[in-house]
Amino acid sequence: MRWFHRRDALALSAACTAAALLAASGCGRSPDTPAAAPAASPQPGSIEITQADIDWFRRSHAEWVGCESGAPAIVPPDMTLEQFGEVLDGGNSPVFERFVNVAAAFFLHASFVAGHYAFQPPFEKRNAFDVTAEHIRLLQHANWNSFVIDCKRPYGDFTHFQIDMADILGLPITRDAKGRAQIGMDAERRMNALHGDILPTLQAYIRFARLNPGRYVVPGRGIAQTRGRPLCRPVSATRVAMYQRALQAAGPGSDSRRVAALDEAAAALFALD
């Protein structure tokens, strides 16, 4: 619009003001002019995420779960790891109900990139942490369940999870005389260090992943807990539309076929490219 002259801009502003006043007074509208259309109804499967919800989610914290090989979890605000575990074992909590929705919106629609992130207040005695593309790739490919990374098989099907990590990162994998996968001691040590880094990476995600207030399509609680994973970039509109079509086709009710159909649709929603 730089080619507008100043007097053109002033004239346009005056015309807009006059039109607004006429509309407000009811003048200037012919009897056959339809009234403004009502606001569109919310999209199927969508929820409202407010700035208060976003600020509240940022008070969550990453915490290391020490079973098996160990792995981090996102613990909701104002809740200890022990309280979080009790809720996951079947307890009820209005805090957790809200957390499922907001976390699912972050996982599907927030963006998170590599970079230097300053922690204020410090996290685990760290004032800052450098998130790399490798950290993000591992975070995306981790085995998530109810906002906890699987402690036994954190990145795939192997309990020897360093092999899964090497495969995700495209590192060389060889076989020994018995056919067992090997990556060598140096790579083993590097994978162990990267696995430990997922804790501050996750904390950086909680505090700095970008999400604006708005309406977002997310699966229901049970499916969001079993299928959720941080994509680290907004899910495509095509996938959202596919999920909404599946939601509408499934209809109301809670029979096993409907649940299975929505679970399959949610798996596609959370799938990585």
PDB file of C-alpha atoms in Angstrom:
ATOM      1  CA  MET A   1       0.000   0.000   0.000  1.00  0.00           C
ATOM      2  CA  ARG A   2       3.029   2.343  -0.157  1.00  0.00           C
ATOM      3  CA  TRP A   3       1.799   3.847  -3.424  1.00  0.00           C
ATOM      4  CA  PHE A   4      -1.148   5.544  -1.627  1.00  0.00           C
ATOM      5  CA  HIS A   5      -0.782   9.301  -1.403  1.00  0.00           C
ATOM      6  CA  ARG A   6      -1.336  10.879   1.983  1.00  0.00           C
ATOM      7  CA  ARG A   7      -4.563  12.622   0.863  1.00  0.00           C
ATOM      8  CA  ASP A   8      -5.852   9.283  -0.493  1.00  0.00           C
ATOM      9  CA  ALA A   9      -5.208   7.664   2.868  1.00  0.00           C
ATOM     10  CA  LEU A  10      -6.994  10.496   4.690  1.00  0.00           C
ATOM     11  CA  ALA A  11      -9.966  10.289   2.351  1.00  0.00           C
ATOM     12  CA  LEU A  12     -10.171   6.538   2.823  1.00  0.00           C
ATOM     13  CA  SER A  13     -10.012   6.963   6.605  1.00  0.00           C
ATOM     14  CA  ALA A  14     -12.823   9.534   6.513  1.00  0.00           C
ATOM     15  CA  ALA A  15     -14.945   7.327   4.282  1.00  0.00           C
ATOM     16  CA  CYS A  16     -14.459   4.353   6.597  1.00  0.00           C
ATOM     17  CA  THR A  17     -15.430   6.461   9.611  1.00  0.00           C
ATOM     18  CA  ALA A  18     -18.589   7.719   7.863  1.00  0.00           C
ATOM     19  CA  ALA A  19     -19.561   4.196   6.839  1.00  0.00           C
ATOM     20  CA  ALA A  20     -19.096   2.967  10.383  1.00  0.00           C
ATOM     21  CA  LEU A  21     -21.333   5.741  11.751  1.00  0.00           C
ATOM     22  CA  LEU A  22     -24.050   5.031   9.172  1.00  0.00           C
ATOM     23  CA  ALA A  23     -23.956   1.330   9.978  1.00  0.00           C
ATOM     24  CA  ALA A  24     -24.190   2.000  13.702  1.00  0.00           C
ATOM     25  CA  SER A  25     -27.234   4.264  13.240  1.00  0.00           C
ATOM     26  CA  GLY A  26     -28.987   1.928  10.812  1.00  0.00           C
ATOM     27  CA  CYS A  27     -28.817   4.508   7.997  1.00  0.00           C
ATOM     28  CA  GLY A  28     -27.611   3.679   4.551  1.00  0.00           C
ATOM     29  CA  ARG A  29     -28.945   0.069   4.655  1.00  0.00           C
ATOM     30  CA  SER A  30     -31.665  -0.938   2.190  1.00  0.00           C
ATOM     31  CA  PRO A  31     -34.616  -2.942   3.568  1.00  0.00           C
ATOM     32  CA  ASP A  32     -33.443  -6.003   1.651  1.00  0.00           C
ATOM     33  CA  THR A  33     -29.881  -5.962   3.034  1.00  0.00           C
ATOM     34  CA  PRO A  34     -29.387  -9.057   5.202  1.00  0.00           C
ATOM     35  CA  ALA A  35     -28.135  -8.723   8.751  1.00  0.00           C
ATOM     36  CA  ALA A  36     -24.564  -9.730   9.508  1.00  0.00           C
ATOM     37  CA  ALA A  37     -24.054 -13.498   9.694  1.00  0.00           C
ATOM     38  CA  PRO A  38     -23.734 -14.911  13.207  1.00  0.00           C
ATOM     39  CA  ALA A  39     -20.315 -15.947  14.424  1.00  0.00           C
ATOM     40  CA  ALA A  40     -19.200 -19.330  13.118  1.00  0.00           C
ATOM     41  CA  SER A  41     -19.678 -22.220  15.497  1.00  0.00           C
ATOM     42  CA  PRO A  42     -16.524 -23.816  16.927  1.00  0.00           C
ATOM     43  CA  GLN A  43     -14.806 -26.422  14.771  1.00  0.00           C
ATOM     44  CA  PRO A  44     -15.490 -30.069  15.705  1.00  0.00           C
ATOM     45  CA  GLY A  45     -13.017 -31.300  18.280  1.00  0.00           C
ATOM     46  CA  SER A  46     -11.660 -27.827  19.024  1.00  0.00           C
ATOM     47  CA  ILE A  47     -11.035 -26.220  22.398  1.00  0.00           C
ATOM     48  CA  GLU A  48     -10.261 -22.673  23.475  1.00  0.00           C
ATOM     49  CA  ILE A  49      -6.714 -22.094  24.719  1.00  0.00           C
ATOM     50  CA  THR A  50      -6.317 -18.757  26.494  1.00  0.00           C
ATOM     51  CA  GLN A  51      -3.220 -16.807  27.421  1.00  0.00           C
ATOM     52  CA  ALA A  52      -3.920 -17.846  31.015  1.00  0.00           C
ATOM     53  CA  ASP A  53      -3.811 -21.514  29.926  1.00  0.00           C
ATOM     54  CA  ILE A  54      -0.483 -20.952  28.165  1.00  0.00           C
ATOM     55  CA  ASP A  55       1.037 -19.147  31.146  1.00  0.00           C
ATOM     56  CA  TRP A  56      -0.247 -21.901  33.415  1.00  0.00           C
ATOM     57  CA  PHE A  57       1.280 -24.670  31.262  1.00  0.00           C
ATOM     58  CA  ARG A  58       4.650 -22.920  31.408  1.00  0.00           C
ATOM     59  CA  ARG A  59       4.620 -23.501  35.158  1.00  0.00           C
ATOM     60  CA  SER A  60       4.796 -27.243  34.483  1.00  0.00           C
ATOM     61  CA  HIS A  61       8.193 -28.802  35.058  1.00  0.00           C
ATOM     62  CA  ALA A  62      10.253 -31.584  33.525  1.00  0.00           C
ATOM     63  CA  GLU A  63      11.235 -34.223  36.045  1.00  0.00           C
ATOM     64  CA  TRP A  64      13.312 -37.375  35.762  1.00  0.00           C
ATOM     65  CA  VAL A  65      11.481 -40.648  36.434  1.00  0.00           C
ATOM     66  CA  GLY A  66      14.054 -43.043  37.844  1.00  0.00           C
ATOM     67  CA  CYS A  67      12.659 -46.455  36.908  1.00  0.00           C
ATOM     68  CA  GLU A  68      14.492 -48.805  34.472  1.00  0.00           C
ATOM     69  CA  SER A  69      16.794 -46.678  32.279  1.00  0.00           C
ATOM     70  CA  GLY A  70      15.114 -43.475  33.462  1.00  0.00           C
ATOM     71  CA  ALA A  71      13.362 -40.841  31.371  1.00  0.00           C
ATOM     72  CA  PRO A  72      11.710 -37.441  31.848  1.00  0.00           C
ATOM     73  CA  ALA A  73       8.062 -36.540  32.324  1.00  0.00           C
ATOM     74  CA  ILE A  74       6.103 -33.284  32.155  1.00  0.00           C
ATOM     75  CA  VAL A  75       4.584 -32.795  35.607  1.00  0.00           C
ATOM     76  CA  PRO A  76       1.547 -30.451  35.727  1.00  0.00           C
ATOM     77  CA  PRO A  77       1.693 -27.155  37.668  1.00  0.00           C
ATOM     78  CA  ASP A  78       1.184 -27.343  41.423  1.00  0.00           C
ATOM     79  CA  MET A  79       1.606 -31.114  41.373  1.00  0.00           C
ATOM     80  CA  THR A  80       4.495 -33.297  42.562  1.00  0.00           C
ATOM     81  CA  LEU A  81       5.790 -36.275  40.618  1.00  0.00           C
ATOM     82  CA  GLU A  82       4.198 -38.553  43.233  1.00  0.00           C
ATOM     83  CA  GLN A  83       0.795 -36.846  42.905  1.00  0.00           C
ATOM     84  CA  PHE A  84       1.123 -37.044  39.138  1.00  0.00           C
ATOM     85  CA  GLY A  85       1.748 -40.781  39.408  1.00  0.00           C
ATOM     86  CA  GLU A  86      -1.363 -41.250  41.552  1.00  0.00           C
ATOM     87  CA  VAL A  87      -3.505 -39.468  38.948  1.00  0.00           C
ATOM     88  CA  LEU A  88      -2.058 -41.642  36.183  1.00  0.00           C
ATOM     89  CA  ASP A  89      -2.927 -44.711  38.253  1.00  0.00           C
ATOM     90  CA  GLY A  90      -6.596 -43.745  38.105  1.00  0.00           C
ATOM     91  CA  GLY A  91      -7.003 -40.787  40.433  1.00  0.00           C
ATOM     92  CA  ASN A  92      -9.073 -37.728  39.586  1.00  0.00           C
ATOM     93  CA  SER A  93      -7.831 -34.163  39.455  1.00  0.00           C
ATOM     94  CA  PRO A  94      -9.342 -31.050  37.857  1.00  0.00           C
ATOM     95  CA  VAL A  95      -5.774 -29.820  37.408  1.00  0.00           C
ATOM     96  CA  PHE A  96      -4.968 -32.852  35.289  1.00  0.00           C
ATOM     97  CA  GLU A  97      -8.109 -32.494  33.199  1.00  0.00           C
ATOM     98  CA  ARG A  98      -6.996 -29.005  32.199  1.00  0.00           C
ATOM     99  CA  PHE A  99      -3.417 -30.157  31.698  1.00  0.00           C
ATOM    100  CA  VAL A 100      -4.385 -32.864  29.194  1.00  0.00           C
ATOM    101  CA  ASN A 101      -6.137 -30.327  26.961  1.00  0.00           C
ATOM    102  CA  VAL A 102      -3.459 -27.645  27.127  1.00  0.00           C
ATOM    103  CA  ALA A 103      -0.565 -30.089  26.720  1.00  0.00           C
ATOM    104  CA  ALA A 104      -2.261 -31.708  23.720  1.00  0.00           C
ATOM    105  CA  ALA A 105      -2.667 -28.271  22.122  1.00  0.00           C
ATOM    106  CA  PHE A 106       1.043 -27.603  22.659  1.00  0.00           C
ATOM    107  CA  PHE A 107       2.074 -31.023  21.351  1.00  0.00           C
ATOM    108  CA  LEU A 108       0.080 -30.597  18.133  1.00  0.00           C
ATOM    109  CA  HIS A 109       0.171 -26.886  17.401  1.00  0.00           C
ATOM    110  CA  ALA A 110       3.256 -25.299  19.032  1.00  0.00           C
ATOM    111  CA  SER A 111       6.577 -24.680  17.307  1.00  0.00           C
ATOM    112  CA  PHE A 112       9.939 -25.352  18.937  1.00  0.00           C
ATOM    113  CA  VAL A 113      13.323 -24.922  17.295  1.00  0.00           C
ATOM    114  CA  ALA A 114      16.973 -25.467  18.137  1.00  0.00           C
ATOM    115  CA  GLY A 115      18.641 -22.600  19.944  1.00  0.00           C
ATOM    116  CA  HIS A 116      20.069 -21.182  23.162  1.00  0.00           C
ATOM    117  CA  TYR A 117      17.481 -21.014  25.941  1.00  0.00           C
ATOM    118  CA  ALA A 118      18.020 -19.172  29.205  1.00  0.00           C
ATOM    119  CA  PHE A 119      16.373 -20.590  32.327  1.00  0.00           C
ATOM    120  CA  GLN A 120      15.064 -18.026  34.779  1.00  0.00           C
ATOM    121  CA  PRO A 121      14.809 -19.274  37.444  1.00  0.00           C
ATOM    122  CA  PRO A 122      17.590 -21.821  36.869  1.00  0.00           C
ATOM    123  CA  PHE A 123      16.624 -25.403  36.111  1.00  0.00           C
ATOM    124  CA  GLU A 124      18.616 -28.239  37.689  1.00  0.00           C
ATOM    125  CA  LYS A 125      21.412 -25.744  38.427  1.00  0.00           C
ATOM    126  CA  ARG A 126      21.487 -24.712  34.747  1.00  0.00           C
ATOM    127  CA  ASN A 127      21.105 -21.077  33.790  1.00  0.00           C
ATOM    128  CA  ALA A 128      20.764 -21.963  30.123  1.00  0.00           C
ATOM    129  CA  PHE A 129      20.816 -24.874  27.695  1.00  0.00           C
ATOM    130  CA  ASP A 130      21.604 -25.237  23.999  1.00  0.00           C
ATOM    131  CA  VAL A 131      18.926 -27.309  22.282  1.00  0.00           C
ATOM    132  CA  THR A 132      20.217 -28.961  19.101  1.00  0.00           C
ATOM    133  CA  ALA A 133      18.459 -30.523  16.121  1.00  0.00           C
ATOM    134  CA  GLU A 134      19.419 -33.932  17.564  1.00  0.00           C
ATOM    135  CA  HIS A 135      17.694 -33.147  20.861  1.00  0.00           C
ATOM    136  CA  ILE A 136      14.519 -32.115  19.029  1.00  0.00           C
ATOM    137  CA  ARG A 137      14.540 -35.205  16.824  1.00  0.00           C
ATOM    138  CA  LEU A 138      14.844 -37.470  19.865  1.00  0.00           C
ATOM    139  CA  LEU A 139      12.099 -35.557  21.692  1.00  0.00           C
ATOM    140  CA  GLN A 140       9.805 -36.018  18.691  1.00  0.00           C
ATOM    141  CA  HIS A 141      10.534 -39.733  18.298  1.00  0.00           C
ATOM    142  CA  ALA A 142      10.423 -40.718  21.974  1.00  0.00           C
ATOM    143  CA  ASN A 143       7.843 -43.244  23.180  1.00  0.00           C
ATOM    144  CA  TRP A 144       5.385 -40.988  24.997  1.00  0.00           C
ATOM    145  CA  ASN A 145       2.536 -42.165  27.190  1.00  0.00           C
ATOM    146  CA  SER A 146       0.535 -39.846  29.409  1.00  0.00           C
ATOM    147  CA  PHE A 147       3.196 -37.140  29.146  1.00  0.00           C
ATOM    148  CA  VAL A 148       5.905 -39.520  30.355  1.00  0.00           C
ATOM    149  CA  ILE A 149       8.643 -40.983  28.159  1.00  0.00           C
ATOM    150  CA  ASP A 150       8.799 -44.775  28.522  1.00  0.00           C
ATOM    151  CA  CYS A 151      11.577 -45.558  30.993  1.00  0.00           C
ATOM    152  CA  LYS A 152      12.281 -49.047  29.621  1.00  0.00           C
ATOM    153  CA  ARG A 153      12.072 -48.384  25.879  1.00  0.00           C
ATOM    154  CA  PRO A 154      12.341 -44.604  25.568  1.00  0.00           C
ATOM    155  CA  TYR A 155      12.892 -44.395  21.811  1.00  0.00           C
ATOM    156  CA  GLY A 156      11.701 -47.595  20.164  1.00  0.00           C
ATOM    157  CA  ASP A 157      11.475 -51.354  20.686  1.00  0.00           C
ATOM    158  CA  PHE A 158      14.938 -51.948  22.183  1.00  0.00           C
ATOM    159  CA  THR A 159      15.678 -52.014  25.898  1.00  0.00           C
ATOM    160  CA  HIS A 160      19.196 -51.288  24.588  1.00  0.00           C
ATOM    161  CA  PHE A 161      17.753 -47.879  23.762  1.00  0.00           C
ATOM    162  CA  GLN A 162      21.031 -46.399  22.527  1.00  0.00           C
ATOM    163  CA  ILE A 163      20.554 -48.469  19.351  1.00  0.00           C
ATOM    164  CA  ASP A 164      17.137 -46.878  18.801  1.00  0.00           C
ATOM    165  CA  MET A 165      18.664 -43.438  19.344  1.00  0.00           C
ATOM    166  CA  ALA A 166      21.422 -44.100  16.808  1.00  0.00           C
ATOM    167  CA  ASP A 167      18.839 -45.272  14.288  1.00  0.00           C
ATOM    168  CA  ILE A 168      16.706 -42.140  14.810  1.00  0.00           C
ATOM    169  CA  LEU A 169      19.767 -39.939  14.313  1.00  0.00           C
ATOM    170  CA  GLY A 170      21.012 -41.856  11.264  1.00  0.00           C
ATOM    171  CA  LEU A 171      24.241 -43.102  12.849  1.00  0.00           C
ATOM    172  CA  PRO A 172      26.033 -46.263  11.616  1.00  0.00           C
ATOM    173  CA  ILE A 173      24.769 -49.523  13.157  1.00  0.00           C
ATOM    174  CA  THR A 174      26.687 -52.768  12.674  1.00  0.00           C
ATOM    175  CA  ARG A 175      26.106 -56.413  13.687  1.00  0.00           C
ATOM    176  CA  ASP A 176      28.375 -58.620  15.782  1.00  0.00           C
ATOM    177  CA  ALA A 177      29.025 -62.312  15.138  1.00  0.00           C
ATOM    178  CA  LYS A 178      25.729 -63.207  16.845  1.00  0.00           C
ATOM    179  CA  GLY A 179      23.747 -60.701  14.789  1.00  0.00           C
ATOM    180  CA  ARG A 180      23.297 -58.208  17.612  1.00  0.00           C
ATOM    181  CA  ALA A 181      23.201 -54.516  16.749  1.00  0.00           C
ATOM    182  CA  GLN A 182      26.267 -52.520  17.764  1.00  0.00           C
ATOM    183  CA  ILE A 183      27.228 -48.850  17.601  1.00  0.00           C
ATOM    184  CA  GLY A 184      30.574 -48.854  19.439  1.00  0.00           C
ATOM    185  CA  MET A 185      31.557 -47.493  22.834  1.00  0.00           C
ATOM    186  CA  ASP A 186      32.070 -43.884  21.733  1.00  0.00           C
ATOM    187  CA  ALA A 187      28.595 -43.710  20.211  1.00  0.00           C
ATOM    188  CA  GLU A 188      27.150 -45.454  23.299  1.00  0.00           C
ATOM    189  CA  ARG A 189      28.583 -42.739  25.524  1.00  0.00           C
ATOM    190  CA  ARG A 190      27.291 -39.998  23.251  1.00  0.00           C
ATOM    191  CA  MET A 191      23.812 -41.521  23.186  1.00  0.00           C
ATOM    192  CA  ASN A 192      23.784 -41.764  26.998  1.00  0.00           C
ATOM    193  CA  ALA A 193      24.710 -38.075  27.238  1.00  0.00           C
ATOM    194  CA  LEU A 194      22.002 -37.133  24.730  1.00  0.00           C
ATOM    195  CA  HIS A 195      19.448 -39.166  26.659  1.00  0.00           C
ATOM    196  CA  GLY A 196      20.278 -37.179  29.797  1.00  0.00           C
ATOM    197  CA  ASP A 197      19.968 -33.960  27.794  1.00  0.00           C
ATOM    198  CA  ILE A 198      16.310 -34.688  27.053  1.00  0.00           C
ATOM    199  CA  LEU A 199      15.436 -33.446  30.555  1.00  0.00           C
ATOM    200  CA  PRO A 200      16.617 -29.833  29.990  1.00  0.00           C
ATOM    201  CA  THR A 201      15.392 -30.036  26.383  1.00  0.00           C
ATOM    202  CA  LEU A 202      11.916 -30.827  27.662  1.00  0.00           C
ATOM    203  CA  GLN A 203      12.100 -27.995  30.199  1.00  0.00           C
ATOM    204  CA  ALA A 204      13.074 -25.613  27.405  1.00  0.00           C
ATOM    205  CA  TYR A 205      10.081 -26.860  25.421  1.00  0.00           C
ATOM    206  CA  ILE A 206       7.722 -26.207  28.347  1.00  0.00           C
ATOM    207  CA  ARG A 207       8.961 -22.666  28.817  1.00  0.00           C
ATOM    208  CA  PHE A 208       9.607 -21.578  25.242  1.00  0.00           C
ATOM    209  CA  ALA A 209       7.572 -23.583  22.689  1.00  0.00           C
ATOM    210  CA  ARG A 210       5.497 -21.013  20.793  1.00  0.00           C
ATOM    211  CA  LEU A 211       1.719 -21.153  20.917  1.00  0.00           C
ATOM    212  CA  ASN A 212      -0.717 -18.269  20.613  1.00  0.00           C
ATOM    213  CA  PRO A 213      -4.146 -18.125  22.259  1.00  0.00           C
ATOM    214  CA  GLY A 214      -6.937 -19.450  20.059  1.00  0.00           C
ATOM    215  CA  ARG A 215      -9.103 -22.439  19.231  1.00  0.00           C
ATOM    216  CA  TYR A 216      -7.223 -25.661  18.525  1.00  0.00           C
ATOM    217  CA  VAL A 217      -8.325 -29.129  17.458  1.00  0.00           C
ATOM    218  CA  VAL A 218      -7.166 -31.779  19.940  1.00  0.00           C
ATOM    219  CA  PRO A 219      -8.242 -35.373  20.598  1.00  0.00           C
ATOM    220  CA  GLY A 220     -10.177 -36.279  23.735  1.00  0.00           C
ATOM    221  CA  ARG A 221      -8.424 -37.066  26.996  1.00  0.00           C
ATOM    222  CA  GLY A 222      -7.855 -40.809  26.652  1.00  0.00           C
ATOM    223  CA  ILE A 223      -6.541 -40.626  23.093  1.00  0.00           C
ATOM    224  CA  ALA A 224      -4.445 -37.528  23.749  1.00  0.00           C
ATOM    225  CA  GLN A 225      -2.728 -39.339  26.617  1.00  0.00           C
ATOM    226  CA  THR A 226      -1.870 -42.445  24.597  1.00  0.00           C
ATOM    227  CA  ARG A 227      -1.030 -40.801  21.273  1.00  0.00           C
ATOM    228  CA  GLY A 228       0.369 -37.420  22.273  1.00  0.00           C
ATOM    229  CA  ARG A 229       3.888 -36.390  21.372  1.00  0.00           C
ATOM    230  CA  PRO A 230       5.492 -32.989  20.808  1.00  0.00           C
ATOM    231  CA  LEU A 231       5.663 -32.490  17.048  1.00  0.00           C
ATOM    232  CA  CYS A 232       7.704 -29.278  17.584  1.00  0.00           C
ATOM    233  CA  ARG A 233       5.957 -27.701  14.593  1.00  0.00           C
ATOM    234  CA  PRO A 234       2.267 -27.038  13.985  1.00  0.00           C
ATOM    235  CA  VAL A 235       0.364 -29.994  12.574  1.00  0.00           C
ATOM    236  CA  SER A 236      -0.770 -29.422   8.996  1.00  0.00           C
ATOM    237  CA  ALA A 237      -4.267 -28.164   8.195  1.00  0.00           C
ATOM    238  CA  THR A 238      -4.735 -31.263   6.016  1.00  0.00           C
ATOM    239  CA  ARG A 239      -4.238 -33.590   8.973  1.00  0.00           C
ATOM    240  CA  VAL A 240      -6.518 -31.506  11.164  1.00  0.00           C
ATOM    241  CA  ALA A 241      -9.247 -31.685   8.494  1.00  0.00           C
ATOM    242  CA  MET A 242      -8.784 -35.472   8.178  1.00  0.00           C
ATOM    243  CA  TYR A 243      -9.175 -35.868  11.936  1.00  0.00           C
ATOM    244  CA  GLN A 244     -12.300 -33.703  11.972  1.00  0.00           C
ATOM    245  CA  ARG A 245     -13.861 -35.761   9.187  1.00  0.00           C
ATOM    246  CA  ALA A 246     -13.150 -38.926  11.168  1.00  0.00           C
ATOM    247  CA  LEU A 247     -14.657 -37.312  14.264  1.00  0.00           C
ATOM    248  CA  GLN A 248     -17.845 -36.396  12.419  1.00  0.00           C
ATOM    249  CA  ALA A 249     -18.090 -39.820  10.758  1.00  0.00           C
ATOM    250  CA  ALA A 250     -17.703 -41.581  14.126  1.00  0.00           C
ATOM    251  CA  GLY A 251     -20.701 -39.730  15.544  1.00  0.00           C
ATOM    252  CA  PRO A 252     -21.680 -39.662  19.234  1.00  0.00           C
ATOM    253  CA  GLY A 253     -21.377 -42.545  21.652  1.00  0.00           C
ATOM    254  CA  SER A 254     -18.457 -44.480  23.142  1.00  0.00           C
ATOM    255  CA  ASP A 255     -18.608 -47.969  21.603  1.00  0.00           C
ATOM    256  CA  SER A 256     -15.399 -49.838  20.854  1.00  0.00           C
ATOM    257  CA  ARG A 257     -15.585 -49.303  17.083  1.00  0.00           C
ATOM    258  CA  ARG A 258     -15.891 -45.532  17.514  1.00  0.00           C
ATOM    259  CA  VAL A 259     -12.972 -45.447  19.962  1.00  0.00           C
ATOM    260  CA  ALA A 260     -10.837 -47.530  17.592  1.00  0.00           C
ATOM    261  CA  ALA A 261     -11.666 -45.246  14.653  1.00  0.00           C
ATOM    262  CA  LEU A 262     -10.793 -42.103  16.604  1.00  0.00           C
ATOM    263  CA  ASP A 263      -7.618 -43.688  17.943  1.00  0.00           C
ATOM    264  CA  GLU A 264      -6.514 -44.446  14.390  1.00  0.00           C
ATOM    265  CA  ALA A 265      -7.350 -40.909  13.306  1.00  0.00           C
ATOM    266  CA  ALA A 266      -5.422 -39.439  16.261  1.00  0.00           C
ATOM    267  CA  ALA A 267      -2.413 -41.617  15.415  1.00  0.00           C
ATOM    268  CA  ALA A 268      -2.376 -40.017  11.962  1.00  0.00           C
ATOM    269  CA  LEU A 269      -2.774 -36.576  13.555  1.00  0.00           C
ATOM    270  CA  PHE A 270       0.310 -37.087  15.736  1.00  0.00           C
ATOM    271  CA  ALA A 271       2.337 -38.965  13.096  1.00  0.00           C
ATOM    272  CA  LEU A 272       5.759 -37.624  12.142  1.00  0.00           C
ATOM    273  CA  ASP A 273       6.692 -36.882   8.540  1.00  0.00           C
TER     274      ASP A 273
END
